[in-house]
Amino acid sequence: MDNSQNQTPATTNFIKNIIENDLQTKRHTTIITRFPPEPNGYLHIGHAKSICLNFGLANTFNGTCNLRFDDTNPEKETEEYIQSIMNDVSWLGFKWHGEVKYASDYFDKLYECAEYLISQSRAYVCDLSFDEMKLTRGTLVNVGTNSPYRNRNADENLLLFRKMRDGEFEDGTKTLRLKIDMSSPNINMRDPIIYRIKKIHHIRTADKWCIYPMYDFTHCISDALENITHSCCTLEFADHRLLYDWIIHHLVNDGIISHTPRQIEFSRLELQYTVTSKRKLNELVVNNLVSGWDDPRMPTISGMRRRGYPKDGIHLFINRCGVSKSPNIMDLAVLESSVREVLEGNAKRLMAVLNPLKITLTNFDETIGSKKSPFHSKHENMGERMVELTREIYIEQDDFMETPIAKWQRLSLGGEVRLRHSYIIKCDEIIKDDNGNIIQLNCSIDKNTLGRNPEDRKVKGVIHWVSVTKSIPCIVRLYDRLFTKAEPDHHTSDFKQLINPNSLDEVNAYIEPAVNTLHPEEVVQFERLGYFVADRYDFNLTNKTYIFNKTVGLRDVWKN
Ligand code: ATP
Ligand code: MG
């Protein structure tokens, strides 16, 4: 078992304080939380916050956390989404308690609760269409008006509700509504719908039901049935809490259910330069604006995984986001620095060249040696490899300047530089094509400098390189922000118009032969360039396809 569950940070927050108090006052002896995703898309970074919070609380207080699919909208929900969500939660290092749960497990019980509320004249069958209902709901300043069907008696309602269940009415022709208060200042209390007719196949209950309960009705009762003590959700549900408590109160008081869960709201996590809404992310996928839900540019958990973000980096970031009721719009740089911090001690170092400039080492001969070098200077246990110099090598184009600027420490005509893990070389000659572009350099090796510095002078610059004959060609995908605006959601135009057309670039690169020791999903640092991950699917040693995704650069490049 990995240890990420133990890395739940020691920092406190208002929800922890509530729980501590509940335990101290013996209001609860043990806590049960839940993570309740709707399987209508892949999870994103915002869900990671909810997951880390709910599972983290359970771990901190020796409680348990359920994974419960809120599967009450059959038209949008798929088995693929269910699988992906389970994979993502597990990948983040969390274990749900017992079997995976589904709101649909409770459809019978929910139906029973609805009949009970009808019998108590707390619910009625309404024939208003959705449009009519909208018109009679009122607004924030105007109260709503009672439905003409509000005073149907319990027997008639029961009969009609059973007919709804039995498929005798068409979609949208009838609903079951709670009878609360059409003049409540809280619109959620104005006779909310709790059941609607949808003659749609359900992924789990197949065609057993043609009426489906609404989220507000389902969620609180599911929480109660699972003995959830603290039901943490995002702030948009704050206005629904009154309804949550109303439903629970009426059912608990009469012994229909036996437990009172408590809803606590915290602010949603949003990340700059991206969107955190499954619906919007789905639009990117179906419009082929990205390669799929797990495109490394996506803020999905699977996208971040494919990008090479380690789960511990995500945990660290979520910890830095904190838990509160204040807006939580995070700078991309915070996420990236969290990822970088975790990778720093964990990623092997290799050399790769992305924009090659060829060098011929004119005095290369059989006296030239090679050095074994560790994959990480601070972690010997990561092993070492031979870094073999050859007559022809590649360096990065931008590590050479014909006429160097002041303080230039890399290579220039007549200047010297150390080849990382190898000798010092000097540039003697530049070769250009007919258009004046530099196509090659001729350099000479100082043969006394393998593993030691010359005594008569200081050569400060060190550059990375690869052998022309020994290196292995590969493809490197480079990423930029997915959107051109920090808050693509908050503009009036279609958010898809704000997508960055240059968010993906693919280059051919060369890597030292030790690339053969890597495995898919391994993140390495290409020295001086950044962290790169061997793609989960497209890095294949057998086929010799070596595709890397850039995880993150070595420093924050977004700063102005
Ligand atoms: P989306 O709009 O992306 O579909 P959602 O809230 O509808 O989000 P759910 O599947 O219902 O998605 O969410 C499961 C849980 O994750 C809920 O408890 C929800 O409050 C929480 N959650 C969703 N988005 C965020 C976010 N951005 N930050 C924190 N928690 C979130
Ligand atoms: Mg939702």
PDB file of C-alpha atoms and ligand atoms in Angstrom, residues 34-38 40 43-44 46-47 49-50 54 70 215 232-234 236-237 266-270 276-279, ligand 1:
ATOM      1  CA  ARG A  34     -18.547  10.318   1.009  1.00  0.00           C
ATOM      2  CA  PHE A  35     -17.431  11.414  -2.419  1.00  0.00           C
ATOM      3  CA  PRO A  36     -20.522  11.524  -4.650  1.00  0.00           C
ATOM      4  CA  PRO A  37     -19.629  12.078  -8.331  1.00  0.00           C
ATOM      5  CA  GLU A  38     -22.149  11.990 -11.110  1.00  0.00           C
ATOM      6  CA  ASN A  40     -21.338  12.065 -16.600  1.00  0.00           C
ATOM      7  CA  LEU A  43     -13.048  13.871 -12.919  1.00  0.00           C
ATOM      8  CA  HIS A  44     -11.106  17.123 -12.920  1.00  0.00           C
ATOM      9  CA  GLY A  46     -11.825  20.383  -8.670  1.00  0.00           C
ATOM     10  CA  HIS A  47     -12.961  16.861  -7.902  1.00  0.00           C
ATOM     11  CA  LYS A  49     -10.010  18.705  -4.042  1.00  0.00           C
ATOM     12  CA  SER A  50     -13.266  17.097  -2.985  1.00  0.00           C
ATOM     13  CA  ASN A  54     -13.514  13.724   1.964  1.00  0.00           C
ATOM     14  CA  ASP A  70     -24.995   9.902  -8.115  1.00  0.00           C
ATOM     15  CA  TYR A 215     -30.620  15.205  -6.994  1.00  0.00           C
ATOM     16  CA  CYS A 232     -19.177  18.086   2.340  1.00  0.00           C
ATOM     17  CA  CYS A 233     -20.109  19.752  -0.905  1.00  0.00           C
ATOM     18  CA  THR A 234     -19.395  22.924  -2.829  1.00  0.00           C
ATOM     19  CA  GLU A 236     -23.563  26.280  -4.771  1.00  0.00           C
ATOM     20  CA  PHE A 237     -25.418  23.804  -2.572  1.00  0.00           C
ATOM     21  CA  PHE A 266     -16.787  24.840   0.951  1.00  0.00           C
ATOM     22  CA  SER A 267     -15.715  26.827  -2.084  1.00  0.00           C
ATOM     23  CA  ARG A 268     -15.064  25.220  -5.447  1.00  0.00           C
ATOM     24  CA  LEU A 269     -11.542  25.008  -6.680  1.00  0.00           C
ATOM     25  CA  GLU A 270     -10.986  26.708  -9.986  1.00  0.00           C
ATOM     26  CA  THR A 276     -13.515  22.983 -14.341  1.00  0.00           C
ATOM     27  CA  SER A 277     -16.862  21.687 -15.443  1.00  0.00           C
ATOM     28  CA  LYS A 278     -17.450  18.231 -16.815  1.00  0.00           C
ATOM     29  CA  ARG A 279     -19.977  19.620 -19.259  1.00  0.00           C
TER      30      ARG A 279
HETATM   31  P1  ATP B   1     -19.105  19.470 -12.800  1.00  0.00           P
HETATM   32  O1  ATP B   1     -19.763  20.794 -12.985  1.00  0.00           O
HETATM   33  O2  ATP B   1     -17.691  19.465 -13.190  1.00  0.00           O
HETATM   34  O3  ATP B   1     -19.872  18.346 -13.403  1.00  0.00           O
HETATM   35  P2  ATP B   1     -20.272  18.710 -10.383  1.00  0.00           P
HETATM   36  O4  ATP B   1     -20.257  19.396  -9.074  1.00  0.00           O
HETATM   37  O5  ATP B   1     -21.541  18.656 -11.112  1.00  0.00           O
HETATM   38  O6  ATP B   1     -19.105  19.281 -11.232  1.00  0.00           O
HETATM   39  P3  ATP B   1     -20.189  16.085  -9.379  1.00  0.00           P
HETATM   40  O7  ATP B   1     -19.825  14.842 -10.071  1.00  0.00           O
HETATM   41  O8  ATP B   1     -21.606  16.267  -8.974  1.00  0.00           O
HETATM   42  O9  ATP B   1     -19.710  17.254 -10.288  1.00  0.00           O
HETATM   43  O10 ATP B   1     -19.246  16.350  -8.137  1.00  0.00           O
HETATM   44  C1  ATP B   1     -18.893  15.412  -7.168  1.00  0.00           C
HETATM   45  C2  ATP B   1     -18.389  16.144  -5.968  1.00  0.00           C
HETATM   46  O11 ATP B   1     -17.257  16.931  -6.321  1.00  0.00           O
HETATM   47  C3  ATP B   1     -19.432  17.093  -5.421  1.00  0.00           C
HETATM   48  O12 ATP B   1     -19.485  16.936  -4.026  1.00  0.00           O
HETATM   49  C4  ATP B   1     -18.929  18.451  -5.801  1.00  0.00           C
HETATM   50  O13 ATP B   1     -19.309  19.402  -4.845  1.00  0.00           O
HETATM   51  C5  ATP B   1     -17.427  18.248  -5.863  1.00  0.00           C
HETATM   52  N1  ATP B   1     -16.826  19.185  -6.808  1.00  0.00           N
HETATM   53  C6  ATP B   1     -17.148  19.353  -8.102  1.00  0.00           C
HETATM   54  N2  ATP B   1     -16.446  20.343  -8.658  1.00  0.00           N
HETATM   55  C7  ATP B   1     -15.632  20.819  -7.683  1.00  0.00           C
HETATM   56  C8  ATP B   1     -14.661  21.860  -7.626  1.00  0.00           C
HETATM   57  N3  ATP B   1     -14.378  22.595  -8.692  1.00  0.00           N
HETATM   58  N4  ATP B   1     -14.034  22.073  -6.458  1.00  0.00           N
HETATM   59  C9  ATP B   1     -14.296  21.319  -5.400  1.00  0.00           C
HETATM   60  N5  ATP B   1     -15.201  20.324  -5.376  1.00  0.00           N
HETATM   61  C10 ATP B   1     -15.867  20.069  -6.503  1.00  0.00           C
END
